[in-house]
Coordinates of C-alpha atoms in Angstrom, one line a residue:
X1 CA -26.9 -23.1 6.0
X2 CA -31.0 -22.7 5.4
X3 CA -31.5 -20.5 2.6
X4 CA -34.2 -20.1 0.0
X5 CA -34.0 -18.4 -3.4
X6 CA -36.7 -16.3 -4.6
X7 CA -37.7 -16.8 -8.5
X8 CA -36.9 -19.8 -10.3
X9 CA -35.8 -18.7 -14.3
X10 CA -32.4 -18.8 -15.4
X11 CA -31.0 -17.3 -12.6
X12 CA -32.7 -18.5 -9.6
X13 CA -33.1 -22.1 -10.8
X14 CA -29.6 -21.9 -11.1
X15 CA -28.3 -20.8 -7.7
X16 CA -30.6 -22.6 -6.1
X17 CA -29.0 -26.0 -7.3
X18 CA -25.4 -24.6 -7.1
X19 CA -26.0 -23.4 -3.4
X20 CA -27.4 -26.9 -2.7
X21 CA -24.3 -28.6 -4.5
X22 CA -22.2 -25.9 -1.7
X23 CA -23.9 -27.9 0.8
X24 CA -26.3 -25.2 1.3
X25 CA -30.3 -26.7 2.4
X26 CA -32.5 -24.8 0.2
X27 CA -35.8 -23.9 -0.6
X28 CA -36.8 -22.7 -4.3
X29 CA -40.0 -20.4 -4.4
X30 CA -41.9 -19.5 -7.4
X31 CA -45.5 -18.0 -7.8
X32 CA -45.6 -20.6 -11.0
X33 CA -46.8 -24.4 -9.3
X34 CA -46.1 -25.5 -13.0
X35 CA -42.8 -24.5 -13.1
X36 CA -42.3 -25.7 -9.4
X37 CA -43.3 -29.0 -10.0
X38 CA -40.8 -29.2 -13.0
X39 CA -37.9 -27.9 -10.6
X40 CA -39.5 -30.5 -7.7
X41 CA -39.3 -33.5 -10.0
X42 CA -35.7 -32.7 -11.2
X43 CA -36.5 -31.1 -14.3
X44 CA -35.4 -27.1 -16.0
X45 CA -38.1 -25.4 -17.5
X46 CA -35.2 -24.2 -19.5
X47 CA -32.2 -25.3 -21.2
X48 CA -29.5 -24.8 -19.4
X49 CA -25.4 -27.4 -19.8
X50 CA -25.1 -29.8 -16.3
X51 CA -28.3 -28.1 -14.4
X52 CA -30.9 -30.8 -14.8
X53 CA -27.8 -33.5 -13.1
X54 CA -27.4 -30.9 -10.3
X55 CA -31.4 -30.7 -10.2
X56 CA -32.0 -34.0 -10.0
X57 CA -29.1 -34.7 -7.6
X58 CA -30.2 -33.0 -4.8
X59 CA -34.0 -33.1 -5.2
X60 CA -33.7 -36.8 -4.5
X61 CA -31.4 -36.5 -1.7
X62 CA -33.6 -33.6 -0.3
X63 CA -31.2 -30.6 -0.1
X64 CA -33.1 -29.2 -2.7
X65 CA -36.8 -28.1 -2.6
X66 CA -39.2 -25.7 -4.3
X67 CA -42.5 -24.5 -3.2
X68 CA -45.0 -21.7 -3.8
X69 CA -45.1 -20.3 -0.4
X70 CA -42.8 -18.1 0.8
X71 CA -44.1 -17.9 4.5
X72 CA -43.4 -21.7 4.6
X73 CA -39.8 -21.4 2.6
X74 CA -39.1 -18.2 5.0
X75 CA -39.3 -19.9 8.1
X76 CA -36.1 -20.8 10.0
X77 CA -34.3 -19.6 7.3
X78 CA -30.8 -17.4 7.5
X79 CA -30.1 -16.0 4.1
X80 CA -33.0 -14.9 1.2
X81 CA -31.2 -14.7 -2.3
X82 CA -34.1 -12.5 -4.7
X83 CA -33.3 -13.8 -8.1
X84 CA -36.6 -12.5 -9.5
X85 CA -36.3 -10.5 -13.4
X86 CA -36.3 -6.9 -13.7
X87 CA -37.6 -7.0 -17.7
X88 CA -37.7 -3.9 -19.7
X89 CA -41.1 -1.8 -19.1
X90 CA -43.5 -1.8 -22.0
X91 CA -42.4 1.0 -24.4
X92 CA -40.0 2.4 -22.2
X93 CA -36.5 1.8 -21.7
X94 CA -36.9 1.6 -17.5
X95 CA -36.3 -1.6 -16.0
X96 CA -39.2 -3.0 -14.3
X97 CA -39.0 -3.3 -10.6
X98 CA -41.9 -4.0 -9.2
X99 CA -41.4 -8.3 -8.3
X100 CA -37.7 -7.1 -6.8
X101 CA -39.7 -4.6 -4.3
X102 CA -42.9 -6.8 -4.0
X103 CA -40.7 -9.7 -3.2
X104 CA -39.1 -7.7 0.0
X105 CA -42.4 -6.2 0.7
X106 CA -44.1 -9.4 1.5
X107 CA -40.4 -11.5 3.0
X108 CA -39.4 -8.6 5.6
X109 CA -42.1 -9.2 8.0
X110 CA -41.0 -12.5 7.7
X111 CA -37.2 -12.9 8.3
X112 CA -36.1 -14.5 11.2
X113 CA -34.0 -12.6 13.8
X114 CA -30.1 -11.8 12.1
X115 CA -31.5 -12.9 8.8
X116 CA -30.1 -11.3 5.3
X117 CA -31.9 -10.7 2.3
X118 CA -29.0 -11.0 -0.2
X119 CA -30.4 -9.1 -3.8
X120 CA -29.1 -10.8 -7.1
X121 CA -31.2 -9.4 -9.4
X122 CA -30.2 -6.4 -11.9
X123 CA -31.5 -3.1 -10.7
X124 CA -31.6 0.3 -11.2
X125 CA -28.7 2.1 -8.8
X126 CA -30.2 3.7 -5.4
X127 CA -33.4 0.8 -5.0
X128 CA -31.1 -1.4 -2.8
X129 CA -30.8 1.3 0.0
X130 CA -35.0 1.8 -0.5
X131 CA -35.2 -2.0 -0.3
X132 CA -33.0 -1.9 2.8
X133 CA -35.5 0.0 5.0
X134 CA -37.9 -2.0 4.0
X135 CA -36.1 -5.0 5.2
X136 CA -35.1 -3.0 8.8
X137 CA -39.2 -2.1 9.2
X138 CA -39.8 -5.5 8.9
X139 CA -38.9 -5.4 12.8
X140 CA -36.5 -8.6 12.9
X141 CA -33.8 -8.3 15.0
X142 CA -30.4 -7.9 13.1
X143 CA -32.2 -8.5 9.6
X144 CA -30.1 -6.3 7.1
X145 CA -30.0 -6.8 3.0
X146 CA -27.1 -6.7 1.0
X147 CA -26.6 -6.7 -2.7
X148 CA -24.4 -9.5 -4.8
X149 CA -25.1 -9.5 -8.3
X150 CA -24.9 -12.1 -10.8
X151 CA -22.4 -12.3 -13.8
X152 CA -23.7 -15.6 -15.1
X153 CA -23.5 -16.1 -18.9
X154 CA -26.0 -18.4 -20.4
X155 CA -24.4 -21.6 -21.3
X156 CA -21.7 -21.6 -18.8
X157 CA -24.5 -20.5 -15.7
X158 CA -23.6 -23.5 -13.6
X159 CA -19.9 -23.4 -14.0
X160 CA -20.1 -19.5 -13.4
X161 CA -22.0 -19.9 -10.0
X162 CA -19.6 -22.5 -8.4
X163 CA -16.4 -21.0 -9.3
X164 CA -17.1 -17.2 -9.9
X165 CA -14.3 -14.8 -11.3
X166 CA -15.2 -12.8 -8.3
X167 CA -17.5 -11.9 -5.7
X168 CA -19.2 -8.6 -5.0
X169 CA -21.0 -7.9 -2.1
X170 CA -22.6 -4.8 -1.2
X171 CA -23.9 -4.1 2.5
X172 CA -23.4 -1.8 4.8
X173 CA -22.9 -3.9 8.1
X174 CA -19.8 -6.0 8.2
X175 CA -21.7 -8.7 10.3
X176 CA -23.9 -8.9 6.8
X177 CA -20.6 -9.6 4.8
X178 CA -19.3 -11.7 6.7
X179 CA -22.9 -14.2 6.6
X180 CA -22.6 -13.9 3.0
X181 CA -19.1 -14.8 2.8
X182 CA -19.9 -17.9 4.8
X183 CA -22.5 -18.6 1.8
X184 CA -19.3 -18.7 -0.6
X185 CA -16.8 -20.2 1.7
X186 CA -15.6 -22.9 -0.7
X187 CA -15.4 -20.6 -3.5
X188 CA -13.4 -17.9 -1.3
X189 CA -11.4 -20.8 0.1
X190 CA -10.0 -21.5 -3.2
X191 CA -8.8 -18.0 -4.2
X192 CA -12.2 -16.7 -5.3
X193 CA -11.8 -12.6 -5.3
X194 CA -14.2 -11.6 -2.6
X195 CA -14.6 -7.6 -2.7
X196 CA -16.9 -5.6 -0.3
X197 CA -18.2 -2.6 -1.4
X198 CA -21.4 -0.3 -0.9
X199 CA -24.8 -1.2 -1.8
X200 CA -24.8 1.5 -5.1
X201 CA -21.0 0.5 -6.0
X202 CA -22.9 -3.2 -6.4
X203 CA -25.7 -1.9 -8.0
X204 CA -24.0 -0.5 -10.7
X205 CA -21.5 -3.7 -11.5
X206 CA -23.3 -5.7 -13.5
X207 CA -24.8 -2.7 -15.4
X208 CA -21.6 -1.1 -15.8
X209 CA -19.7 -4.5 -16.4
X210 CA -22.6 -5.2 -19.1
X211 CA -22.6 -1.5 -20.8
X212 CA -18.5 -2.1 -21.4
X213 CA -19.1 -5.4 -23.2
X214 CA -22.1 -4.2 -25.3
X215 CA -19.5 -1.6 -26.4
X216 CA -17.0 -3.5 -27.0
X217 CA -19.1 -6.2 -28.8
X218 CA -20.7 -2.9 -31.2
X219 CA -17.4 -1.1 -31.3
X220 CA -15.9 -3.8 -33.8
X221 CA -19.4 -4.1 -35.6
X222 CA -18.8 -0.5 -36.1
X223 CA -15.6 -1.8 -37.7
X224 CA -17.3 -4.2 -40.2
X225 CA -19.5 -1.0 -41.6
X226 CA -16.4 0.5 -42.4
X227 CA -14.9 -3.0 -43.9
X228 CA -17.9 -3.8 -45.7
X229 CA -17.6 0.0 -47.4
X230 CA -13.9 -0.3 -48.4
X231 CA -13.2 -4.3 -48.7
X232 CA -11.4 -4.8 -45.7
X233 CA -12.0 -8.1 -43.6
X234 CA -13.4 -7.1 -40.3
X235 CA -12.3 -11.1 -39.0
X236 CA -8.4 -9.7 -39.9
X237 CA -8.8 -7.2 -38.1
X238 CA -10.0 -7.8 -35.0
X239 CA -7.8 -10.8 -34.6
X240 CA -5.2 -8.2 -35.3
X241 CA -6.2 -6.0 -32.9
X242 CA -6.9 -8.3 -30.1
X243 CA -3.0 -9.1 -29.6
X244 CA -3.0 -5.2 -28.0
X245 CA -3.3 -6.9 -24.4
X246 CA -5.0 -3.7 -23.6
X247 CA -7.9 -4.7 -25.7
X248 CA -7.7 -8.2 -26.0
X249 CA -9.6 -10.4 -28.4
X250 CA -12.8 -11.4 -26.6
X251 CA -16.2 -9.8 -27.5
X252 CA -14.0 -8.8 -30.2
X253 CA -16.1 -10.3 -32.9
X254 CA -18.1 -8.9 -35.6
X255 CA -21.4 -10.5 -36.6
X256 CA -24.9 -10.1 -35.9
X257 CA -24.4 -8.8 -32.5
X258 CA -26.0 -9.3 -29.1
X259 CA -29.5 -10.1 -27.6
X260 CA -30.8 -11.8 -24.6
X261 CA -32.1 -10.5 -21.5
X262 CA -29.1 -9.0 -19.9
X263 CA -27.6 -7.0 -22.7
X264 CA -29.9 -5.1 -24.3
X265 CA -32.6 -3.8 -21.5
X266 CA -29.7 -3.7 -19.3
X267 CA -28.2 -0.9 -21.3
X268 CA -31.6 0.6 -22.1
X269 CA -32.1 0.7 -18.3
X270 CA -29.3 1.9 -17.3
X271 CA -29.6 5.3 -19.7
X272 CA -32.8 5.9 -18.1
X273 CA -31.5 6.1 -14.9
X274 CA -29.1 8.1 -16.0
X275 CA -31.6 10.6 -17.3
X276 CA -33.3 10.5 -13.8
X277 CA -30.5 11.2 -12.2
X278 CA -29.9 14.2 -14.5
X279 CA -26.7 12.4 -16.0
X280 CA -27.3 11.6 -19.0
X281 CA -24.8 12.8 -21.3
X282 CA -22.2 10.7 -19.4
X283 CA -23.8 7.3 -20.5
X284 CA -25.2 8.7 -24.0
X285 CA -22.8 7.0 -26.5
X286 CA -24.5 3.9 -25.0
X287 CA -27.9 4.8 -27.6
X288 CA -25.5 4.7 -30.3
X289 CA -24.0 0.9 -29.1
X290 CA -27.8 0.1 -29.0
X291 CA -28.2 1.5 -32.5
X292 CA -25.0 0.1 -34.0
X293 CA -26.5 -3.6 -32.6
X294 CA -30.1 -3.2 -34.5
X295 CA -28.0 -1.8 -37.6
X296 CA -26.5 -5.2 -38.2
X297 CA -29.6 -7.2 -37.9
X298 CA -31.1 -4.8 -40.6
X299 CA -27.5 -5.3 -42.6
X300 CA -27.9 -9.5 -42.4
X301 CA -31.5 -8.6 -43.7
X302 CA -30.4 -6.9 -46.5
X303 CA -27.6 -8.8 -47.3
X304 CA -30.1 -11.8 -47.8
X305 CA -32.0 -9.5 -50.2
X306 CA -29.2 -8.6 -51.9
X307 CA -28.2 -12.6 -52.4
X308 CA -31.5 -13.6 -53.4
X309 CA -31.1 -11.0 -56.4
X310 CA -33.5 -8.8 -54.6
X311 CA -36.0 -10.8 -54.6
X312 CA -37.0 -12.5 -51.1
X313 CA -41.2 -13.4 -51.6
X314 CA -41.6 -16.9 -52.1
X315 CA -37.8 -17.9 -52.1
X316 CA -37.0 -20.5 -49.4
X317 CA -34.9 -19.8 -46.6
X318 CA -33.1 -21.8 -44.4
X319 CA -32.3 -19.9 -40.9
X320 CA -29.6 -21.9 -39.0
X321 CA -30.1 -20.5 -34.9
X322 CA -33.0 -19.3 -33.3
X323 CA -31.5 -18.5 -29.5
X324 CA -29.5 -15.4 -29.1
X325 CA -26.5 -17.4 -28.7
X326 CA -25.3 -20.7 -28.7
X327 CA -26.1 -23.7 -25.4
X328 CA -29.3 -21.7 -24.7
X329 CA -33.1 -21.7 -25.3
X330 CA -33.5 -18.0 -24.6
X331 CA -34.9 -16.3 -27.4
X332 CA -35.6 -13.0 -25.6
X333 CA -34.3 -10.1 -28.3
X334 CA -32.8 -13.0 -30.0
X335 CA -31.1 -11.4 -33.3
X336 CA -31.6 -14.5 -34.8
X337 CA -35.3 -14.5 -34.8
X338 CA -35.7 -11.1 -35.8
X339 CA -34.1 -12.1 -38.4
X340 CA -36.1 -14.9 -39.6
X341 CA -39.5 -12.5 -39.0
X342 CA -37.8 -10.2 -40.9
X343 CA -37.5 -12.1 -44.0
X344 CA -40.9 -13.5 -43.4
X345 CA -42.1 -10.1 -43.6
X346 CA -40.7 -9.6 -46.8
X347 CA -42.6 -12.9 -48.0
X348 CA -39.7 -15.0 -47.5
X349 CA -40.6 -19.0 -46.8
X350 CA -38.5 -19.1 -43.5
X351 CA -37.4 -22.7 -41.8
X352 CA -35.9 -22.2 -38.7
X353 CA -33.8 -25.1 -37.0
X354 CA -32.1 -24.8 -33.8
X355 CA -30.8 -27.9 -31.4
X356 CA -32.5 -26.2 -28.3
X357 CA -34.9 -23.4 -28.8
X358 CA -37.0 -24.8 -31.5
X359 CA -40.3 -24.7 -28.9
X360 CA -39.3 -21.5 -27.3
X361 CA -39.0 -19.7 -30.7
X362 CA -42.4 -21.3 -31.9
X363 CA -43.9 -20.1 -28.7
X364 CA -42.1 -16.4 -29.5
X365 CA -42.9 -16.8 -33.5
X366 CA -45.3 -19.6 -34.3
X367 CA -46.0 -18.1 -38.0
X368 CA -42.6 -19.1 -39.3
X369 CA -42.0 -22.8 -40.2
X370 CA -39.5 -25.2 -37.9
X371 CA -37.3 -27.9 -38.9
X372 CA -36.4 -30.9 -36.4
X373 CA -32.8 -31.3 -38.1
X374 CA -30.3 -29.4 -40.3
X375 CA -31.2 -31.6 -42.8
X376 CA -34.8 -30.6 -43.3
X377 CA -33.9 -27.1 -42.6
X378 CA -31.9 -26.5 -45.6
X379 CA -33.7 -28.8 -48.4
X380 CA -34.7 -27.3 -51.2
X381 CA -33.5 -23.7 -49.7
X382 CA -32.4 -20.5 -52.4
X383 CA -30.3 -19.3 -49.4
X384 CA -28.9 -20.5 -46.3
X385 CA -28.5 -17.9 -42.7
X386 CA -26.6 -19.0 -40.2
X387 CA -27.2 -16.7 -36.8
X388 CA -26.2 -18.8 -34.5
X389 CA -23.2 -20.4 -33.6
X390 CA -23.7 -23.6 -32.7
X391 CA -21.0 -26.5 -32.6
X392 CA -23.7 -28.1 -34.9
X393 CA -23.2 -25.8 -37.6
X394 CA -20.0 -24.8 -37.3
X395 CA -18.6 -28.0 -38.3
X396 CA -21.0 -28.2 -41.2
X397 CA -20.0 -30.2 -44.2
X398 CA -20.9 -27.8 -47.1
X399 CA -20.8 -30.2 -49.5
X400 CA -23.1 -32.0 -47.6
X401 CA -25.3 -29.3 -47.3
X402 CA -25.1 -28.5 -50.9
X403 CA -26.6 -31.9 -51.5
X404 CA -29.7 -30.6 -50.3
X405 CA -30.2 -27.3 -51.0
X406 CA -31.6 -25.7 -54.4
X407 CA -29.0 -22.8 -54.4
X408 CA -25.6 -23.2 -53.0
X409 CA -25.4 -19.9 -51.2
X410 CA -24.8 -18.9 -47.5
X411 CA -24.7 -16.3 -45.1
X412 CA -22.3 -16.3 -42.1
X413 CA -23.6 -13.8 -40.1
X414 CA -21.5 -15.1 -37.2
X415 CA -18.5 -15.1 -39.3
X416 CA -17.6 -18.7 -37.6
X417 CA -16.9 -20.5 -41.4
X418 CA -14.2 -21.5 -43.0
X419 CA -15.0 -18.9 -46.3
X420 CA -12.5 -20.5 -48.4
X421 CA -13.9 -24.5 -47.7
X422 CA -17.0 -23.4 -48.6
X423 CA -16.1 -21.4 -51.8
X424 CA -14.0 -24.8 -52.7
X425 CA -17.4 -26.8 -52.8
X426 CA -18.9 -24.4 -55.3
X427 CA -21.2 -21.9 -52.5
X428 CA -21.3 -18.5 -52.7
X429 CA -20.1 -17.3 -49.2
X430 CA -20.7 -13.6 -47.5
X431 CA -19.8 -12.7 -44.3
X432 CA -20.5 -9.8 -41.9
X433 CA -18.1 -7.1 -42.5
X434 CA -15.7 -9.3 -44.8
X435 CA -15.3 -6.8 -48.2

């Protein structure tokens, strides 16, 4: 099938490879020609596990191409997949809409007859049925949009996009299903769930699907307040509670909590279109998941201060983890690097190290210091953070690492250490929410 995907960042560049890989031909478009010639020459302007292969694969076979010009990517083409972001607003919690509707502004009066515009992006519920008559003005025959969001986690993006846990589709025409089931044959051939619903049920999927995990992920950080004020491990006792299958033990684990770009604004978002909609005391104990989230970066902060022997200026500190999780680059509302700035603030001599991000963090926070290894990171440092859970540092020697630094003394604010090993080799060891 011809297809192009519109917007080419972690999303788009991703299902634009993965459709190719279906067998899909498919044109990339981006208003960036820097980031299209990356894409064109095989190269992610991101890091992203086994996309550069796929990238590389079928730009040199053809299957694959990007462009800046959407007329000439439109043009024969059955299905449009919009994979363009919907970022926070600028001091408001609103998402940002305005490249999703620009986007099918400027594609509708170029669809070919019985073409769909399939949307991917996150958006606030009730635009897909305004972006929907924009699509029928457009005056194709048969052109209709439907809505199939993404539930991609970074990391595990390409995996996640050729054999989904399910598929959502909203539209209102069977005849549109159908064309976007064809898109997905080989997944639905092999047992993929493939549910039809309406354009606002899809809407609100990943948004609702997002809101639960937030909550679940700041409901056992709640926990570790309560274990760091009465000595209680919060590690026990989650792994404790997860054997409820009702609950279950993933995003059942205290730390630092969650960032990125989906998370947080997509909470934030969807509260304020709650509040639009004149709904929102059903949504409101999502402000308080929000709040528990920032709570623990300013508890990891403190925590520092507390190790240091309150006293942070000019101490040297070794942060370990600058994305906002692990097999990523992203740095958007990292916890990690609000971290580090955080102690830089407070006069701190920060050296960040992370395997991937190290130039998107300088880019994001260029007055902190970066290390090229582990090695430099921590030599010579009073304290040692680790925010990130990298394989790298998880399977840290810490006697190693005490060879270098000037203070044996480390933070797990991930809670992914072995407490006792590193106790053994003479550190002092504190946790998240461990007593």
């Amino acid at each position: 099938m011809r297809m192009t995907v519109i917007g080419s960042g972690y999303l788009g560049a991703t299902h634009a490879a993965c459709m190719a890989e279906l067998g899909h031909e498919v044109v990339g478009v981006d208003t960036d020609p820097a980031k299209v010639e990356a894409l064109s020459a095989g190269r992610a302007p991101f890091f992203e596990p086994d996309l550069e292969p796929l990238l590389r694969k079928h730009t040199e076979t053809g299957r694959l191409r990007f462009t800046t010009s959407l007329a000439e990517a439109a043009r024969g083409a059955a299905v449009h997949f919009v994979c363009v972001g919907t970022p926070q607003q600028p001091g408001r919690p609103a998402a940002d809409t305005s490249a999703v509707e620009a986007v099918v502004e400027e594609l509708a009066p170029l669809l070919a007859p019985g073409a769909v515009v399939v949307g991917k992006s996150t958006v606030p519920v009730g635009l897909a049925a305004a972006l929907r008559r924009t699509v029928l003005a457009g005056g194709a025959e048969g052109a209709d949009l439907a809505w199939n969001p993404e539930f991609l986690r970074e990391g595990y993006a390409v995996e996640d996009t050729l054999r989904p846990d399910r598929i959502v589709v909203g539209a209102d025409r069977p005849e549109t299903v159908e064309v976007v089931r064809a898109v997905y044959a080989d997944a639905v051939s092999r047992g993929t769930p493939f549910l039809t619903v309406g354009l606002e049920t899809a809407e609100l999927v990943k948004v609702a699907a997002n809101s639960f995990l937030a909550t679940k992920i700041s409901f056992i950080n709640a926990m570790a307040e309560f274990c760091e004020a009465t000595g209680a491990d919060v590690v026990d006792l989650a792994h404790a509670v997860g054997y409820d299958d009702r609950i279950g033990h993933r995003f059942l684990k205290a730390g630092l909590g969650f960032g990125g770009g989906c998370l947080p604004k997509d909470i934030r978002a969807f509260q304020a279109r709650a509040s639009e909609l004149g709904l929102g005391r059903s949504v409101g104990f999502l402000g308080e998941v929000d709040e528990i989230n920032t709570r623990r970066r300013e508890k990891t902060v403190d925590l520092a201060h507390e190790i240091l022997g309150g006293r942070v200026s000019g101490r040297r500190v070794a942060v370990l983890g600058a994305a906002f999780k692990p097999d990523s680059d992203d740095v958007r509302d990292s916890p990690a690097l609000d971290v580090a700035d955080q102690l830089y603030l407070r006069g701190a001599e920060v050296t960040v190290y992370d395997p991937e991000a190290r130039e998107t963090a300088r880019r994001h926070s260029p007055r902190l210091s970066y290390a090229d290894s582990l090695a430099a990171a921590v030599e010579a440092a009073d304290l040692v953070l680790l925010l990130t859970e990298w394989a790298e540092f998880v399977a840290m020697d810490p006697a190693a690492v005490g060879d270098r630094v000037a203070h044996r003394a480390i933070l797990d604010a991930r809670n992914v250490l072995d407490p006792r090993a590193w106790q053994e080799a003479g550190w002092t060891y504190r946790g998240l929410g461990r007593g």
